[in-house]
mmCIF file of C-alpha atoms and ligand atoms in Angstrom:
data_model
loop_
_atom_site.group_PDB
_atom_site.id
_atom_site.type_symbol
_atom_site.label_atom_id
_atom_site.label_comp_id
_atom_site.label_asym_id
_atom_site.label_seq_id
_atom_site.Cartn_x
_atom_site.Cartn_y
_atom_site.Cartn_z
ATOM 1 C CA UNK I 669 3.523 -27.448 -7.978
ATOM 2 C CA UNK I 670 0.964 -28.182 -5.218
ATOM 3 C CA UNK I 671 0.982 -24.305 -4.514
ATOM 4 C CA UNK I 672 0.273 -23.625 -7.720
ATOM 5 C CA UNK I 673 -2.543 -26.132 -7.854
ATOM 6 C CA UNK I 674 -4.226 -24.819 -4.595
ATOM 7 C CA UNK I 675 -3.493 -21.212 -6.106
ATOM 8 C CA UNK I 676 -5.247 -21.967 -9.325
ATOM 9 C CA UNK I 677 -7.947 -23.785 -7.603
ATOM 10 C CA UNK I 678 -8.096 -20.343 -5.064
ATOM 11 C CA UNK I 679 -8.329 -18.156 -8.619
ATOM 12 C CA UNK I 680 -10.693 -20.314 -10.772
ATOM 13 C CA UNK I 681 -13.450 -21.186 -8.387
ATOM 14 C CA UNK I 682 -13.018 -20.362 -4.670
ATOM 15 C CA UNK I 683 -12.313 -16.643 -4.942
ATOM 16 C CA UNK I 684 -15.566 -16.001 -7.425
ATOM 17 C CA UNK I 685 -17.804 -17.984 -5.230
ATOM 18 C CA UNK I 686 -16.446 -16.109 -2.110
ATOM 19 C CA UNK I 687 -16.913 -12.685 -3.825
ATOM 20 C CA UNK I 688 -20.757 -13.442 -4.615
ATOM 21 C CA UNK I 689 -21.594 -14.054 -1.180
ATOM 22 C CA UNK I 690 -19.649 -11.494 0.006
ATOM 23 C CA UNK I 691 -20.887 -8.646 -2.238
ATOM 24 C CA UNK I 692 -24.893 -9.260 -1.105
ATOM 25 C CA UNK I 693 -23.177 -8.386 2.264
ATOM 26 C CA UNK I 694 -22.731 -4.483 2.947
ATOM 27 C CA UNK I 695 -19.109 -3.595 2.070
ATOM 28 C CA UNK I 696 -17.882 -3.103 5.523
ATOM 29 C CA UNK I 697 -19.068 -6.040 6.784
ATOM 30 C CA UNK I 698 -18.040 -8.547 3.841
ATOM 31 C CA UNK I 699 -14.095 -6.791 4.593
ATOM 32 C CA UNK I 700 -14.458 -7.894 7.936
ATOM 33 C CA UNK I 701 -15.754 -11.311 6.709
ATOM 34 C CA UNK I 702 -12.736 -11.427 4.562
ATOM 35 C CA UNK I 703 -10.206 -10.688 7.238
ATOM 36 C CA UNK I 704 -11.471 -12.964 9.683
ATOM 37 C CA UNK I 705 -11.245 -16.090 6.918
ATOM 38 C CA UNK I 706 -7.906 -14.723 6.267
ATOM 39 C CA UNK I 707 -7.243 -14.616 9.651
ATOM 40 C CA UNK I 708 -8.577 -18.167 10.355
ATOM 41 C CA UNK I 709 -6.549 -19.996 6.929
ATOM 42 C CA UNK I 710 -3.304 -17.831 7.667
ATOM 43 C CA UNK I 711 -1.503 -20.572 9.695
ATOM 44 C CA UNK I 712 -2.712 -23.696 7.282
ATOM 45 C CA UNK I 713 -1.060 -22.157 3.893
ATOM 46 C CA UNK I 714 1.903 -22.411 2.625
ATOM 47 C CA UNK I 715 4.267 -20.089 0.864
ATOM 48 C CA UNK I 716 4.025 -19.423 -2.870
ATOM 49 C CA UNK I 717 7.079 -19.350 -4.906
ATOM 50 C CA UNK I 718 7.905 -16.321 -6.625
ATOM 51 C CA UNK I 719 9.608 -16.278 -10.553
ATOM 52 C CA UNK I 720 13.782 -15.474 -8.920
ATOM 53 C CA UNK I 721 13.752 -13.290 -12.084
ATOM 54 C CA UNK I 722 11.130 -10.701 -10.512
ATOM 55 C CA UNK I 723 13.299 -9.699 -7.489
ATOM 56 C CA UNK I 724 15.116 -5.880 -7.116
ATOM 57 C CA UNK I 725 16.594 -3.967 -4.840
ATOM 58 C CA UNK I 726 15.070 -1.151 -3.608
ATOM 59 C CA UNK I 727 15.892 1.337 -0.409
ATOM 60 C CA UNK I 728 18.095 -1.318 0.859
ATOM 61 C CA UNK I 729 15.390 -3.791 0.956
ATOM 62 C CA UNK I 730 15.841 -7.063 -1.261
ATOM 63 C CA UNK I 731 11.934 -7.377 -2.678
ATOM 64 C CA UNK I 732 10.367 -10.732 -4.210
ATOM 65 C CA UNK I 733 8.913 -8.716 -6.576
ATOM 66 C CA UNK I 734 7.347 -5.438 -7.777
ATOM 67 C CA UNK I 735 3.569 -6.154 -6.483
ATOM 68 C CA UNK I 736 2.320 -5.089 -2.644
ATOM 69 C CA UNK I 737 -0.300 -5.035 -0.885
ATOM 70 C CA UNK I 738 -1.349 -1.115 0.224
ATOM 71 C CA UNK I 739 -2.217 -0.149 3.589
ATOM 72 C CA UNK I 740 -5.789 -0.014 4.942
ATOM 73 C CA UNK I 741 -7.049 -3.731 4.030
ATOM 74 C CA UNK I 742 -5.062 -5.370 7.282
ATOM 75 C CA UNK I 743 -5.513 -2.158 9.417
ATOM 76 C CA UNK I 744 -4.870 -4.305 12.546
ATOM 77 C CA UNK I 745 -2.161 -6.794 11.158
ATOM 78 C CA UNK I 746 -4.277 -9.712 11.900
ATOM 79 C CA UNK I 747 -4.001 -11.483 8.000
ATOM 80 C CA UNK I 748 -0.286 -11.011 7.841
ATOM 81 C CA UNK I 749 0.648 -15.106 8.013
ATOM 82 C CA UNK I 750 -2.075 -14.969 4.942
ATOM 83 C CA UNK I 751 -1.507 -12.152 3.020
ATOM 84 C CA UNK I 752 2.403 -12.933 2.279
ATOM 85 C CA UNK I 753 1.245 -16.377 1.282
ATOM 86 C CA UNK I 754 -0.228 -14.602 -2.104
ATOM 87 C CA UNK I 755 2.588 -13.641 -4.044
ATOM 88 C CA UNK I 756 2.443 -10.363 -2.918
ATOM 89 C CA UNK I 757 6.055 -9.772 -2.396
ATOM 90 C CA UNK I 758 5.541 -6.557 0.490
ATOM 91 C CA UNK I 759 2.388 -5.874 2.744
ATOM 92 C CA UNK I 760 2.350 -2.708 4.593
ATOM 93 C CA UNK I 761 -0.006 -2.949 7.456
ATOM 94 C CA UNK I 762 -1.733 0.153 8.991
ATOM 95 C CA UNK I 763 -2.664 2.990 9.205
ATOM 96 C CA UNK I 764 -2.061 2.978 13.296
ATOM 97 C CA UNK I 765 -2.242 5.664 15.494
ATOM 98 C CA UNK I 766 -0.913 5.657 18.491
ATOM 99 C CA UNK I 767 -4.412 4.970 20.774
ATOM 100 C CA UNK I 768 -7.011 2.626 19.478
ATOM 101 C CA UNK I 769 -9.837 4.532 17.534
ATOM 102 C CA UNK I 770 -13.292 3.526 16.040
ATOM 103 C CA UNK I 771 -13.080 5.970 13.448
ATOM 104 C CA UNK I 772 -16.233 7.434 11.559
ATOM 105 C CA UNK I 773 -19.893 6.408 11.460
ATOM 106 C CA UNK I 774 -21.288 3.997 9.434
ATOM 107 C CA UNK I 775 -21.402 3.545 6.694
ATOM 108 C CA UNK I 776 -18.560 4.054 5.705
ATOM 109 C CA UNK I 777 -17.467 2.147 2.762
ATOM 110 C CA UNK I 778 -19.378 1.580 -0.943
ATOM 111 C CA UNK I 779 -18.942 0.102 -3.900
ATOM 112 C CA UNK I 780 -19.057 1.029 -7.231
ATOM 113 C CA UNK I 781 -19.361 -2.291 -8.892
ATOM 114 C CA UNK I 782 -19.520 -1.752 -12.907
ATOM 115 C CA UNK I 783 -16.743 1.089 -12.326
ATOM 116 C CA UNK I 784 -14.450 -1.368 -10.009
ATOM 117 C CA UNK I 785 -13.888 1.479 -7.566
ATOM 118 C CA UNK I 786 -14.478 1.806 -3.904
ATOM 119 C CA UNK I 787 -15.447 5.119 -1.622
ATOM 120 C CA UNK I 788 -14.469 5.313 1.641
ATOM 121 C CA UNK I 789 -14.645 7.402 4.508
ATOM 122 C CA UNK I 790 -13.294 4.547 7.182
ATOM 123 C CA UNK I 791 -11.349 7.724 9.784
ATOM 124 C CA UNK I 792 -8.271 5.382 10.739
ATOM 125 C CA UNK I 793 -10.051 2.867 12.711
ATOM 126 C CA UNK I 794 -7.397 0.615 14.159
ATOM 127 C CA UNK I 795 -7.177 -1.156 17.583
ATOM 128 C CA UNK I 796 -3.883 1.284 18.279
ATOM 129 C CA UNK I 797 -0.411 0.866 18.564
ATOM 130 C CA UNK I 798 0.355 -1.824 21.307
ATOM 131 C CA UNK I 799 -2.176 -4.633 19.928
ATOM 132 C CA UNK I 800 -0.836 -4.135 16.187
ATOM 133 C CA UNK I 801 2.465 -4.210 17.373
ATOM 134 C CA UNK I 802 1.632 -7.451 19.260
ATOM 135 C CA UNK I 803 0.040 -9.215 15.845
ATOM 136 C CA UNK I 804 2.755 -7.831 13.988
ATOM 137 C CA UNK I 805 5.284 -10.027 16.508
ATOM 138 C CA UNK I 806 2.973 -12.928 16.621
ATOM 139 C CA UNK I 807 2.718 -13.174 12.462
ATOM 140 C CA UNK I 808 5.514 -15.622 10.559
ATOM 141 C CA UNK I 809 5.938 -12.833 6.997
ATOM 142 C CA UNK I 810 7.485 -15.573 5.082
ATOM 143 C CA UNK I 811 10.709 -13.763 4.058
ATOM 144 C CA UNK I 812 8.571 -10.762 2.924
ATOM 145 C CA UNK I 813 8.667 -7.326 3.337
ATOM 146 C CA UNK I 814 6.628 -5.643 6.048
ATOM 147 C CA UNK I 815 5.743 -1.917 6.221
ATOM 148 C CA UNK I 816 3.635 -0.332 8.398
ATOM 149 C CA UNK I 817 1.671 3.054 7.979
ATOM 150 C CA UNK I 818 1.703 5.437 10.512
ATOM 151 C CA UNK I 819 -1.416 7.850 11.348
ATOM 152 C CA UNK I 820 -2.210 10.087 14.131
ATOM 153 C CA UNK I 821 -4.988 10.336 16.690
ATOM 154 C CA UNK I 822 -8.085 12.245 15.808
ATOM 155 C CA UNK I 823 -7.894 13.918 19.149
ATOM 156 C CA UNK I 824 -4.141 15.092 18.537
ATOM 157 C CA UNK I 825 -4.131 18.414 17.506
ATOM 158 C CA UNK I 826 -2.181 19.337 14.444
ATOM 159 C CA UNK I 827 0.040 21.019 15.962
ATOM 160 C CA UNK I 828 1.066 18.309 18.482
ATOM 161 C CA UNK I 829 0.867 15.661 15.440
ATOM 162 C CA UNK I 830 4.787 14.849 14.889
ATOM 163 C CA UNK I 831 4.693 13.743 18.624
ATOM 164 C CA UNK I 832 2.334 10.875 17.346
ATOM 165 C CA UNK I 833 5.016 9.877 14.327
ATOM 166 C CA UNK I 834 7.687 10.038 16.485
ATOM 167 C CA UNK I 835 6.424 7.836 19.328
ATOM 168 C CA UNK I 836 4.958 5.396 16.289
ATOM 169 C CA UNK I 837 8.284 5.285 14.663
ATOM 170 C CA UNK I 838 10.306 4.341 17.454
ATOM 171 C CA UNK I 839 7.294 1.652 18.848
ATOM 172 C CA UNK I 840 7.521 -0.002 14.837
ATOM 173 C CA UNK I 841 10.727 0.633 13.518
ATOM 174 C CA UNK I 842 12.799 -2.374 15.228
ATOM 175 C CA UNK I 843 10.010 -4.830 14.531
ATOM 176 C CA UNK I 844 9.162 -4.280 10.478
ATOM 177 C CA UNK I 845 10.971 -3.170 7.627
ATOM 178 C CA UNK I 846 9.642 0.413 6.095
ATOM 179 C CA UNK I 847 7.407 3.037 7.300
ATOM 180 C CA UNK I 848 5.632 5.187 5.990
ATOM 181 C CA UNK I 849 4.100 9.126 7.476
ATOM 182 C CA UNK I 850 0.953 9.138 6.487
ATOM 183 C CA UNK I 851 -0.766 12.567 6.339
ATOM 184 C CA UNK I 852 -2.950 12.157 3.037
ATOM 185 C CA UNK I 853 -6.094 10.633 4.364
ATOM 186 C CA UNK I 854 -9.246 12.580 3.451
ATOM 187 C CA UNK I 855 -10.616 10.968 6.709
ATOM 188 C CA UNK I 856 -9.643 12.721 9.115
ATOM 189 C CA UNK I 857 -10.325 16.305 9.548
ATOM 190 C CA UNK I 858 -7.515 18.699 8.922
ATOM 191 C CA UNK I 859 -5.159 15.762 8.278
ATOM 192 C CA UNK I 860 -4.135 17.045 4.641
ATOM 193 C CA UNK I 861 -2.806 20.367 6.094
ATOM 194 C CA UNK I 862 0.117 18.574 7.344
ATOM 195 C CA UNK I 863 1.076 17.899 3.690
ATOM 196 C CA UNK I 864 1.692 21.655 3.728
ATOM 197 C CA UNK I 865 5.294 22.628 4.147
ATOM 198 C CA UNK I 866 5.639 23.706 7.851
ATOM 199 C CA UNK I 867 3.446 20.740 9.461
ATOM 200 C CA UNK I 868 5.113 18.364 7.894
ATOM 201 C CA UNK I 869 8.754 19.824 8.579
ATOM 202 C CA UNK I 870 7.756 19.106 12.034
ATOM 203 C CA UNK I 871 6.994 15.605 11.750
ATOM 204 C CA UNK I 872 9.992 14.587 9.636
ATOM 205 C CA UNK I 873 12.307 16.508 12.239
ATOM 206 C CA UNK I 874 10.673 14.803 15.226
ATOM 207 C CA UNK I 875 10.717 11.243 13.308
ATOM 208 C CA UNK I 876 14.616 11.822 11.957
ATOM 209 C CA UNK I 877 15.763 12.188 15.795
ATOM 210 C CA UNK I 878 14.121 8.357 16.336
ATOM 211 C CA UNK I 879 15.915 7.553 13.231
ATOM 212 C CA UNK I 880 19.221 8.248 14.319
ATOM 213 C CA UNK I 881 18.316 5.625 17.043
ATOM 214 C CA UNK I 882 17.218 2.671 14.640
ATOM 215 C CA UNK I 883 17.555 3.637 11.123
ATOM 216 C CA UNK I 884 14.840 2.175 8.577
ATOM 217 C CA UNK I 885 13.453 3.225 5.249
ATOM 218 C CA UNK I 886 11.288 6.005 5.765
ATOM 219 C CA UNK I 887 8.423 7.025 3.000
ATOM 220 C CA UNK I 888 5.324 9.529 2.989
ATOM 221 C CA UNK I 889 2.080 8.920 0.977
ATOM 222 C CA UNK I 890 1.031 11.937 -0.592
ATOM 223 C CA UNK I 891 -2.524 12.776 -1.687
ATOM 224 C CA UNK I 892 -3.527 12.796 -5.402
ATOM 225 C CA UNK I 893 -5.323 16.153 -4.730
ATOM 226 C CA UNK I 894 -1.913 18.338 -4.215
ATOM 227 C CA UNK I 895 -1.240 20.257 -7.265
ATOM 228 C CA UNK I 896 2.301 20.587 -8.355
ATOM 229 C CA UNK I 897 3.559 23.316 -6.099
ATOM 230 C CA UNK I 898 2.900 21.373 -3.237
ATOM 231 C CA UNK I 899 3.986 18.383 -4.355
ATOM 232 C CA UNK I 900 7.382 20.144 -5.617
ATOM 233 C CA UNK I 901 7.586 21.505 -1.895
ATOM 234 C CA UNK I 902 7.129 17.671 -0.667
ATOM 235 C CA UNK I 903 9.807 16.354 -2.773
ATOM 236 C CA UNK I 904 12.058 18.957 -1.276
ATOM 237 C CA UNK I 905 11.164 17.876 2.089
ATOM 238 C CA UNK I 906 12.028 14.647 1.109
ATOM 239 C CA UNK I 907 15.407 15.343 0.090
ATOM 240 C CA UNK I 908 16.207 17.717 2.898
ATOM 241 C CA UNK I 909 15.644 15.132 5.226
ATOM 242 C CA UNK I 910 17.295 12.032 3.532
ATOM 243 C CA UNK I 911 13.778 10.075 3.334
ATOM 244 C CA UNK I 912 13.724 6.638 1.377
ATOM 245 C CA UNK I 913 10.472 7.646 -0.681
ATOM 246 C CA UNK I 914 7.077 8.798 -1.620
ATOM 247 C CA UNK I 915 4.326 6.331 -2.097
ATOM 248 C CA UNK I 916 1.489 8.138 -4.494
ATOM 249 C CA UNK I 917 -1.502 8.347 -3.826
ATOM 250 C CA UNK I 918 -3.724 7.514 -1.549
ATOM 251 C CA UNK I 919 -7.625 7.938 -2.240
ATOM 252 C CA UNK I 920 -8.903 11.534 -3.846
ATOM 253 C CA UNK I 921 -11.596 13.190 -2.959
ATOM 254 C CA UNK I 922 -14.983 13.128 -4.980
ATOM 255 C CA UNK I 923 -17.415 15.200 -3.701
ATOM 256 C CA UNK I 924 -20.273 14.307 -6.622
ATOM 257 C CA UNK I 925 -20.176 10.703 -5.106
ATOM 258 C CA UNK I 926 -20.138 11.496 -1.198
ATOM 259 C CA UNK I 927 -18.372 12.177 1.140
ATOM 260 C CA UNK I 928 -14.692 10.167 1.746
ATOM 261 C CA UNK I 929 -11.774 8.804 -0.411
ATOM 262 C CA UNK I 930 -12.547 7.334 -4.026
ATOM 263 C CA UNK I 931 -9.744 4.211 -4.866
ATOM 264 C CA UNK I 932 -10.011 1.668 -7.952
ATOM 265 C CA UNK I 933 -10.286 2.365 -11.723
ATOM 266 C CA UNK I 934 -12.125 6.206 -10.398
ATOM 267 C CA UNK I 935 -8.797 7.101 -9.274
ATOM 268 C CA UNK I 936 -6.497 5.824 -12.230
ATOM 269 C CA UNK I 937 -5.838 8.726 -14.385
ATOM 270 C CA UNK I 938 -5.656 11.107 -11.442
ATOM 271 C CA UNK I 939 -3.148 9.619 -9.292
ATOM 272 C CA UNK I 940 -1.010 8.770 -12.591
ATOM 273 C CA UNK I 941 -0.592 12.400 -13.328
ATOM 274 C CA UNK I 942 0.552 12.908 -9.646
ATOM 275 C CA UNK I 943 3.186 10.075 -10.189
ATOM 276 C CA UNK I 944 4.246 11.210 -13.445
ATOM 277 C CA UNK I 945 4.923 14.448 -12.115
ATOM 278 C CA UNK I 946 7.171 13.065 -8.989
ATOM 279 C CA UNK I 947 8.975 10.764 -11.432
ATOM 280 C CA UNK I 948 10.447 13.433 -13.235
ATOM 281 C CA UNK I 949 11.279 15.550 -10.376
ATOM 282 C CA UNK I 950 13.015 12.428 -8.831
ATOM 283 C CA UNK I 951 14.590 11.945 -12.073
ATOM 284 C CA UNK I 952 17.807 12.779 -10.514
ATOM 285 C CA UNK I 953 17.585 11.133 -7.171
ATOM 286 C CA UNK I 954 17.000 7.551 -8.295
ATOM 287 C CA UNK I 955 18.049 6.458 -4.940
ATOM 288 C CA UNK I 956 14.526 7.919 -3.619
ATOM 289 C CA UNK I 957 11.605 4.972 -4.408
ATOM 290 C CA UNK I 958 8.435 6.270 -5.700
ATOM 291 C CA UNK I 959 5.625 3.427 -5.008
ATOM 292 C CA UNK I 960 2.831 3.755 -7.085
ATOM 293 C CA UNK I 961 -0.613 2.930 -5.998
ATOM 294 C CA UNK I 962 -4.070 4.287 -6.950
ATOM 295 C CA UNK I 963 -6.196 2.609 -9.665
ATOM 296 C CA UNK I 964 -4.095 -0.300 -10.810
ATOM 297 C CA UNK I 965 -6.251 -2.634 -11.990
ATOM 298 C CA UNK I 966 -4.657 -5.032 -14.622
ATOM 299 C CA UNK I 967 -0.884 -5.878 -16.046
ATOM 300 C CA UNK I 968 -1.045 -3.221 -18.727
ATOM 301 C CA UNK I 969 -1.569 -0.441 -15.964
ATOM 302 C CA UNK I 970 1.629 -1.591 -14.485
ATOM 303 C CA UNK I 971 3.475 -1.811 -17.599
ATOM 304 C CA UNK I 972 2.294 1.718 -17.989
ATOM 305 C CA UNK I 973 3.943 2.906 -14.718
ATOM 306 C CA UNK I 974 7.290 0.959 -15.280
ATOM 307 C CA UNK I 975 7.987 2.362 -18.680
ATOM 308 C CA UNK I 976 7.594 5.851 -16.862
ATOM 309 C CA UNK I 977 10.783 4.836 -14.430
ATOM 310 C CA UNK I 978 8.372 3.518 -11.294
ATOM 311 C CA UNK I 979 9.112 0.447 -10.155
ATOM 312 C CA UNK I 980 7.543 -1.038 -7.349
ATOM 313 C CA UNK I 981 3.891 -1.231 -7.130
ATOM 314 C CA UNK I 982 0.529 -1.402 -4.506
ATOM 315 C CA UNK I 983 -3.002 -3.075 -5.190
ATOM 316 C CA UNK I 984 -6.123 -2.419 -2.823
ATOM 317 C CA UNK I 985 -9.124 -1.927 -4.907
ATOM 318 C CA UNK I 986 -8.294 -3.888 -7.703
ATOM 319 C CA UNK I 987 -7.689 -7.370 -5.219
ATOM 320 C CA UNK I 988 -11.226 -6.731 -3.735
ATOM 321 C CA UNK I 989 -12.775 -6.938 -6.915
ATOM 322 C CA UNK I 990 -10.688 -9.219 -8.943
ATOM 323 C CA UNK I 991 -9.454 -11.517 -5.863
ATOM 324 C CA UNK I 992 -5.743 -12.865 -5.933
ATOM 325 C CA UNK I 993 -6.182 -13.807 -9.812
ATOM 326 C CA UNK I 994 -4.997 -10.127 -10.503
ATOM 327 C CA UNK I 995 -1.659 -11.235 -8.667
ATOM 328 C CA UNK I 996 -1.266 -14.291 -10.723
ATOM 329 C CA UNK I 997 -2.644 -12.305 -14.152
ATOM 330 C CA UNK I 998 0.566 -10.333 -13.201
ATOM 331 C CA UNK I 999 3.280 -12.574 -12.698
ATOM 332 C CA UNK I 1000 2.065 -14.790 -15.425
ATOM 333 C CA UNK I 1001 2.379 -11.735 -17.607
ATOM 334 C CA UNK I 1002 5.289 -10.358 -16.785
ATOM 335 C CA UNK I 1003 7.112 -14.101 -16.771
ATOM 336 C CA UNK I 1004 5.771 -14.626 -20.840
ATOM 337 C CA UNK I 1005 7.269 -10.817 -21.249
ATOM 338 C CA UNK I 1006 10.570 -11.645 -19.500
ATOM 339 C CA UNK I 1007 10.704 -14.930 -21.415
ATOM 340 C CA UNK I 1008 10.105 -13.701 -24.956
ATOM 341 C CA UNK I 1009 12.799 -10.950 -24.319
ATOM 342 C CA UNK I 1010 14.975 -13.398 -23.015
ATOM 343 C CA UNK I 1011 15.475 -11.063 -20.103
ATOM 344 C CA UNK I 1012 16.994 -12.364 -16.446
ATOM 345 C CA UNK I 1013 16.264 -9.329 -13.778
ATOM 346 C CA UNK I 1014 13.411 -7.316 -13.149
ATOM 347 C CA UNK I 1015 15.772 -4.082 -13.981
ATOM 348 C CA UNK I 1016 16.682 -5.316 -17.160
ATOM 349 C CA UNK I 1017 12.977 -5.604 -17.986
ATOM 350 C CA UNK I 1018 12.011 -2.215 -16.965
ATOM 351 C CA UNK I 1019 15.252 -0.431 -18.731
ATOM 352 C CA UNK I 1020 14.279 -2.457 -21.800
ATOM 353 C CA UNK I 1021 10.586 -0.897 -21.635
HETATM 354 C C1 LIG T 1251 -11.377 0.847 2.577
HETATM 355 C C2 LIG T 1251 -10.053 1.516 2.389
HETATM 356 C C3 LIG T 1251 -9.306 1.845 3.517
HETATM 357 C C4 LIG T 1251 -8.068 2.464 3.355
HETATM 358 N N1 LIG T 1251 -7.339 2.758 4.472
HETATM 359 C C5 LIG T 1251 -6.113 3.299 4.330
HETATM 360 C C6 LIG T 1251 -5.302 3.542 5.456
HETATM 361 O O1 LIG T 1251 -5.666 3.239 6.597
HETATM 362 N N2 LIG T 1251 -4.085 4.125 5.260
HETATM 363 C C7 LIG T 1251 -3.618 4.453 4.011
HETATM 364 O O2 LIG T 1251 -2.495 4.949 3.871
HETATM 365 N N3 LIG T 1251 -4.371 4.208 2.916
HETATM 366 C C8 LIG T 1251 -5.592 3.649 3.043
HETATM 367 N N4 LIG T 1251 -6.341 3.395 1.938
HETATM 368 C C9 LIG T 1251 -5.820 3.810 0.610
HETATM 369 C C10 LIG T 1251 -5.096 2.690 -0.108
HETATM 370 O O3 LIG T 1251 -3.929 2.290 0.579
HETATM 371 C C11 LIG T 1251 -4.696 3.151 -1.536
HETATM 372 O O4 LIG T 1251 -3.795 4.239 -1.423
HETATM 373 C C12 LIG T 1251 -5.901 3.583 -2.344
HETATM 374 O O5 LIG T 1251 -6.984 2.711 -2.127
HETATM 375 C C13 LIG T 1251 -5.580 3.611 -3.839
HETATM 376 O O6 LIG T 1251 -5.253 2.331 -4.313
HETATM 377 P P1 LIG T 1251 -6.302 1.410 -5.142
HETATM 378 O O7 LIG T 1251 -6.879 2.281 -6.213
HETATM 379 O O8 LIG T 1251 -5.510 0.262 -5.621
HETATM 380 O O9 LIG T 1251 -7.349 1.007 -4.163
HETATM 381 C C14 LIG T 1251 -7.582 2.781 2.052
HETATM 382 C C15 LIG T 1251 -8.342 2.440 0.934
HETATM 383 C C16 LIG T 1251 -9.558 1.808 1.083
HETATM 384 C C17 LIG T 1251 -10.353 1.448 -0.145
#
């Protein structure tokens, strides 16, 4: 009750006030503004219940709910004791590479306001593998999930690149609960090409010998800029090598508007078609999770995406904008829904869709 007081309080007049001071601030700068409060509150906040009706199983994991956080927003795992205080019921923390880099110039992140959308060219800055993995063992997750995104250096060549996973993998596995190989990054040059069959053959070889050692879910983001071939060719991967899922898609590419990766409502449309497509191929292989993520921006979107067989889902752009009130928008949704149907289980719900 007091949760949901401070939460309500958080929605209805901190979280708008916050946002106009921090969108007179340049983008980049206002994120780091935001991380640092987060950073700063973390340890004074309490948990916030979750509806019991919202939980499901998925690639072993037992999740609060269908609603995460996606990767890039905690980069360096330093909001983790706040971020599973919103009822977001997974985080996934990341992208790390394996040696602290600054990534691209600045600046390096815009906003497209009236269009809720974000462009980004950020180059997988991240203060590398042994100080993440440090915050990660120093943060209390509150019985959530934690996944962590794995990147490689800019200096590692391609070809050397599944030495990177690997050596990430092993460092991460024991100390979170998913990963995820993430080679869809517009960012970084030459990254996509390891979305191509034999580059990333390499990487899930290299990463399934680590997994023999400590065995977690294992998932690859895939860009919204593969056409169907290629993604066909991923899913196959994914099979072949007995992964736990794909997560689509990261940002797409939108050369009009600049260089970088476009995310928010820009992206919508796009990255649905990519997700439709994978949700039919995986039609028959319902034990492999397909996260959706990419322009979600409001409770009908995600009704959209569970009443194509998804399930669980990621928010970035749409949390910037609309602040934790999109999480509670959400839930409070999806509890009247559950309610009216006189459903019990988040399954049941979706089936009945
Ligand atoms: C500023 C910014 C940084 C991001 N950094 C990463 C990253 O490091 N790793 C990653 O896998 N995705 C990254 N993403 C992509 C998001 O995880 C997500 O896939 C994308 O933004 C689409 O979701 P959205 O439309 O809800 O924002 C980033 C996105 C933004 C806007």
């Amino acid at each position: 009750m007091i949760e949901e007081k401070i939460f309500n309080k958080i929605n209805s007049k901190l979280y708008p006030m916050f946002k106009n001071l921090a969108f007179k601030l340049n983008a980049e700068t206002a994120h780091e503004l935001t991380l640092k409060s987060m950073h700063l509150l973390g340890p004074w906040v309490n948990n916030t219940p979750t509806d019991p009706r919202f939980k499901l199983e998925a690639m072993g994991l037992s999740f609060k709910g269908p609603i995460g956080l996606a990767a890039g927003l905690d980069k360096n795992a330093t909001a983790i004791n706040f971020l599973t205080y919103l009822p977001f019921s997974f985080v996934e923390v990341g992208t790390v590479t394996p040696l602290p880099q600054g990534g691209n110039p600045k600046p390096r992140l815009f906003r497209y306001i009236d269009e809720e959308s974000l462009r980004n060219c950020m180059g997988f800055n991240n203060a590398g593998a042994e100080t993440i993995l440090k915050n990660i063992q120093n943060s209390d997750r509150r019985e959530k999930i934690l996944g962590v995104n794995l990147g490689k250096n800019k200096i590692t060549p391609n070809d050397q690149a599944f030495n990177d996973y690997a050596i990430l993998y092993e460092k991460f596995a024991p100390h979170c609960d998913y990963l995820v190989i993430n080679v869809s990054s517009p960012n970084t040059p030459g990254l996509r090409d390891l979305l191509q069959d034999e580059g990333l053959r390499d990487i899930f070889k290299a990463v399934t010998e680590k997994r023999k050692k400590c065995h977690r879910p294992l998932l690859v983001k895939v860009s919204p800029d593969m056409n169907q071939q290629e993604l066909s060719s991923v899913v196959n991967l994914v099979k072949e090598y007995e992964l736990s899922g794909i997560i689509a898609t990261n940002t797409t590419i939108m050369p009009e508007r600049g260089a970088g990766g476009v995310s928010g409502k820009l992206l919508f449309e796009k990255a649905r078609n990519t997700r439709m497509f994978l949700l039919e191929q995986l039609k028959e292989t319902p034990a492999i999770e397909l996260i959706g993520v990419g322009g979600f921006s409001s409770y009908e979107d995600c009704l959209d995406f569970w009443k194509m067989g998804g399930r669980l889902i990621q928010l970035y752009s749409a949390f910037v904008f609309q602040g934790p009130k999109i999480l509670h928008d959400i839930e409070k949704k999806l509890a009247d829904d559950m309610t009216k149907r006189n459903i019990s289980s988040f399954d049941e719900f979706r089936d009945s869709l």
